[in-house]
Short mmCIF file of C-alpha atoms in Angstrom, two decimals:
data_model
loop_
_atom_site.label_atom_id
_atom_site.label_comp_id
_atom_site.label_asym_id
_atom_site.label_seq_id
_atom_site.Cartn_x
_atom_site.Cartn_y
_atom_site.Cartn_z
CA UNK A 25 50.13 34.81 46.45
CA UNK A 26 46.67 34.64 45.05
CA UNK A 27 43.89 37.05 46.18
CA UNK A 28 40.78 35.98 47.30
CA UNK A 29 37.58 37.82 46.64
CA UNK A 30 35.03 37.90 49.23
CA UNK A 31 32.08 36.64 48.64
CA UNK A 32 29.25 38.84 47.31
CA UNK A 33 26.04 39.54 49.97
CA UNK A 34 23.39 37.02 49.93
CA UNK A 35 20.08 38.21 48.95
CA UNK A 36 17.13 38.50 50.79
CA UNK A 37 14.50 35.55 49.39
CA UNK A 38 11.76 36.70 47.47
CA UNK A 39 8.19 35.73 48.86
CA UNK A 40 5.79 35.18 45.77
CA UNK A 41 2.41 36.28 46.28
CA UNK A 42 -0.92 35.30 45.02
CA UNK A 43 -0.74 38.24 42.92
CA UNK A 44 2.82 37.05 41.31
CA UNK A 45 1.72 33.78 40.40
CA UNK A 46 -1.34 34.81 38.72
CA UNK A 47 0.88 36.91 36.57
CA UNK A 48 3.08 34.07 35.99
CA UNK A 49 0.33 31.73 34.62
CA UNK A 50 -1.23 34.61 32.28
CA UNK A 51 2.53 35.15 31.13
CA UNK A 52 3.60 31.57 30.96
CA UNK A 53 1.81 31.21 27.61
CA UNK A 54 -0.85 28.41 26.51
CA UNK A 55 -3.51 27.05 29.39
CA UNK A 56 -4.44 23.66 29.97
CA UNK A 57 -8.01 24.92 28.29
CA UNK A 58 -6.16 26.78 25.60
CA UNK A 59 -4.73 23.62 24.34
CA UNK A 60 -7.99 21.48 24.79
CA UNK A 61 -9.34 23.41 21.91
CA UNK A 62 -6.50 23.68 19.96
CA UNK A 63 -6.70 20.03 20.13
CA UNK A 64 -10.35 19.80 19.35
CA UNK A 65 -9.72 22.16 16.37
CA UNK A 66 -6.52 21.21 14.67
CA UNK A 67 -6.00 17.55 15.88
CA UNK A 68 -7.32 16.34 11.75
CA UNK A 69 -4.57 18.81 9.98
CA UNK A 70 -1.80 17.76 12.49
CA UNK A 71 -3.00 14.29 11.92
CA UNK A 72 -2.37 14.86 7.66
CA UNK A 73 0.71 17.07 8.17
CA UNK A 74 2.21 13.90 9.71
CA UNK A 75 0.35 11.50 7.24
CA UNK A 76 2.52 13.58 4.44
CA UNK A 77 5.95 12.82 6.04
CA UNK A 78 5.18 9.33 7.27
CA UNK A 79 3.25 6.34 5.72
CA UNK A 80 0.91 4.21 7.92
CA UNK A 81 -1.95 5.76 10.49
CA UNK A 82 -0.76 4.55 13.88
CA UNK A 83 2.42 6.06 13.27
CA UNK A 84 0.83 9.30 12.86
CA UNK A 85 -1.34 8.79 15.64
CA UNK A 86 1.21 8.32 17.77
CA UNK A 87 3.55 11.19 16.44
CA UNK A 88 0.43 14.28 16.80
CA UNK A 89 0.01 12.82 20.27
CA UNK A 90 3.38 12.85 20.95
CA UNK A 91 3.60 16.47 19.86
CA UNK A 92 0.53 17.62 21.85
CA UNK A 93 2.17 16.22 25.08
CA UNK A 94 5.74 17.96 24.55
CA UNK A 95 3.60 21.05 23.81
CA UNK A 96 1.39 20.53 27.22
CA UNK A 97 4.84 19.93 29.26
CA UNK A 98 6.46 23.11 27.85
CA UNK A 99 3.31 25.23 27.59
CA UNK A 100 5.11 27.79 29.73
CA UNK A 101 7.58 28.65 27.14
CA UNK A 102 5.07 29.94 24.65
CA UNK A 103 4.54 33.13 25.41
CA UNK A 104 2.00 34.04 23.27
CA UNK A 105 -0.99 31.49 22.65
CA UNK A 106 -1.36 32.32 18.85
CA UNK A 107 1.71 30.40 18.63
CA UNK A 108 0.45 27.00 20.21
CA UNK A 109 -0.39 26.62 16.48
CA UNK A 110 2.85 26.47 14.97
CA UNK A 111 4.67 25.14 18.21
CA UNK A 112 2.68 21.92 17.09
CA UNK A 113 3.15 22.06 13.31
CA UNK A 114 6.56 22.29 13.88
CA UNK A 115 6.50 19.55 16.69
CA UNK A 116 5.06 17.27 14.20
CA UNK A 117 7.67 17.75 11.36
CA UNK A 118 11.15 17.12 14.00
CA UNK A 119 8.77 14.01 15.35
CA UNK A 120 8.03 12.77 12.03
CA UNK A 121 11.89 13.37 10.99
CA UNK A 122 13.19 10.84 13.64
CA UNK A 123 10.40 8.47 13.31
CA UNK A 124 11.70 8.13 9.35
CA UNK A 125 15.35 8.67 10.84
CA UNK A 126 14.60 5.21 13.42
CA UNK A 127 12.93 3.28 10.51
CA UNK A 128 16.29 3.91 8.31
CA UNK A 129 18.42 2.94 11.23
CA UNK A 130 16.70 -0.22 11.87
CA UNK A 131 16.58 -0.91 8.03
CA UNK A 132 20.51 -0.33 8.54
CA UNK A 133 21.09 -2.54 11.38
CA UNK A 134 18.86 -5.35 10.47
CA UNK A 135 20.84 -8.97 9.49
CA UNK A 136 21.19 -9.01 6.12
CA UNK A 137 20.18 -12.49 4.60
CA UNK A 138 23.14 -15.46 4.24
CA UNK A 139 23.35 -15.90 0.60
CA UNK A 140 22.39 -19.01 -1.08
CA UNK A 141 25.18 -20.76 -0.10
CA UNK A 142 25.76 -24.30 -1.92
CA UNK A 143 25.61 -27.70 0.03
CA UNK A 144 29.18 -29.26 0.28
CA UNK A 145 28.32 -31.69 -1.96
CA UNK A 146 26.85 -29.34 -4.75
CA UNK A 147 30.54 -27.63 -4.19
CA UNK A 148 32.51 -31.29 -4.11
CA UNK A 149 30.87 -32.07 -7.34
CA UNK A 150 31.82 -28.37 -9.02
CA UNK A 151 35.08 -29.09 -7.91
CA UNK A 152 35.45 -32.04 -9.42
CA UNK A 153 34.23 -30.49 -12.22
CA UNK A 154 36.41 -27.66 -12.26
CA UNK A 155 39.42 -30.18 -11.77
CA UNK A 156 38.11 -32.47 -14.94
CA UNK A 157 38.24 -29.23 -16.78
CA UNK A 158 41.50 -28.33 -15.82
CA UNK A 159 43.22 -31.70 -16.74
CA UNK A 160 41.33 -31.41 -19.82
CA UNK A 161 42.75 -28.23 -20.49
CA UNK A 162 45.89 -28.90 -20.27
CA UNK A 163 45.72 -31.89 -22.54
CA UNK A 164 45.02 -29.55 -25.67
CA UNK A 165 47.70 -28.24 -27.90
CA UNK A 166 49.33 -24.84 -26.88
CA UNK A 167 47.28 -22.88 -29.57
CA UNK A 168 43.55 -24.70 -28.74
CA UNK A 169 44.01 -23.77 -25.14
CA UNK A 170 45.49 -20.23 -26.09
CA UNK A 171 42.49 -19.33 -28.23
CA UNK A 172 39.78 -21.04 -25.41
CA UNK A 173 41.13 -19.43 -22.87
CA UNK A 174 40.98 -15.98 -24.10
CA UNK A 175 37.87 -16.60 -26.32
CA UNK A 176 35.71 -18.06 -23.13
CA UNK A 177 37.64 -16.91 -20.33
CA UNK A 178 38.83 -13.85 -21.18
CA UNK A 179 35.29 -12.77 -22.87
CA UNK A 180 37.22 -11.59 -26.63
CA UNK A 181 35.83 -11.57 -29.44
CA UNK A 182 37.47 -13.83 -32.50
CA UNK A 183 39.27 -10.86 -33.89
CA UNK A 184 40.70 -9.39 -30.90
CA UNK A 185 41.95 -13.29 -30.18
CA UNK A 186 43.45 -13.34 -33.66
CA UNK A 187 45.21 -9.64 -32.81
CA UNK A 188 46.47 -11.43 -29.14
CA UNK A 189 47.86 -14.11 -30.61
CA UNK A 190 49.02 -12.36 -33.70
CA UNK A 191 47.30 -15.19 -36.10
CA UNK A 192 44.61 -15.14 -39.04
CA UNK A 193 41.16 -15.10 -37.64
CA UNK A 194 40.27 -18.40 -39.89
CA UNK A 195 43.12 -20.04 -37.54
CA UNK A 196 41.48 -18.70 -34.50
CA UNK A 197 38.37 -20.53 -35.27
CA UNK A 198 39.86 -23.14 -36.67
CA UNK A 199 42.11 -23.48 -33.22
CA UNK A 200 38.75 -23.01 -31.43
CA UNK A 201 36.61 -25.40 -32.88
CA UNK A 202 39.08 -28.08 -32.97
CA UNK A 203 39.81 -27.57 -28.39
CA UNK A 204 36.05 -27.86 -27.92
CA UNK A 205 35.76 -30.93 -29.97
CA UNK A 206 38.78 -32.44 -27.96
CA UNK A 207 37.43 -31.28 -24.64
CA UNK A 208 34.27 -32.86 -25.67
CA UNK A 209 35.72 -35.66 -25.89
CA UNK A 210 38.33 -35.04 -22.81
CA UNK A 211 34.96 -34.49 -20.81
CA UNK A 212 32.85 -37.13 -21.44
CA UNK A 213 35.80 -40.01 -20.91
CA UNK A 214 35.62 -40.83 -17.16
CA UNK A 215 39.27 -40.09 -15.64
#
């Protein structure tokens, strides 16, 4: 059977005084005054720290403001007002670091352009072409369409043809200069 513990005594509430809440404020860190000046004072080398990391002037603009409004809403968590400084500096590097991390992310996810695609007719047409050049093809001798094929196709040069095919290189050009002649000639008669 499980065992229950009893609940522990409530405590009696706390009152704050005036005198508490004056030592709160002094504690709490930077005043509303406090950062006025730091403003007034450091508001041109925030404004170039964050020109460094980012490239146009409204962004920065908008990033040192940023910063000096994050710094106003947690002003009670800098103890000591000597740090306001470098609370900001720092605020202005993470601010500027996902400003450039958004801009990548929407570079990312933007559409990427449709290549140029070819009309149906421009692709009707090369595929009538490509079909001519086929039947052509095949209408060469074994060895012409051999030594086209892997001298045009294939991208080798005459001697590695001749080593393929295990023939002389004068009969590789030979071969080759004889199938462009006939598909020339293949080519130019309509079908």
């Amino acid at each position: 059977m499980p065992v229950i513990a009893p609940m522990p005594a409530a405590r009696p509430a706390r009152i704050p005084s005036q005198r508490d809440g004056a030592e709160e404020a002094a504690a709490a860190g930077t005043t509303v005054d406090h950062l006025t000046e730091t403003y007034r004072a450091h508001y041109r080398s925030l404004l170039g720290l964050a020109a460094l990391l980012l490239d146009d002037t409204a962004s920065c603009e908008d990033v040192v403001q940023e910063a000096f409004i994050r710094v106003h809403s947690a002003r009670k968590r800098v103890r000591d007002p000597e740090k306001t400084l470098a609370y900001l500096r720092q605020t202005v590097v993470n601010l500027s670091r996902s400003a450039l991390r958004r801009r990548i992310l929407g570079l990312k996810l933007l559409s990427k352009p449709m290549p140029d695609m070819a009309s149906a007719e421009e692709g009707a047409y090369d595929q009538l072409e490509r079909d001519s050049l086929i039947k052509a093809m095949k209408g060469l001798q074994r060895r012409q369409r051999e030594v086209l094929v892997l001298r045009y196709f294939a991208d080798m040069t005459e001697a590695q043809v001749a080593d393929a095919l295990g023939i002389s290189l004068g009969s590789v050009k030979a071969y080759g200069s004889r199938g462009i002649a006939a598909l020339r000639v293949a080519m130019e008669t309509p079908a």
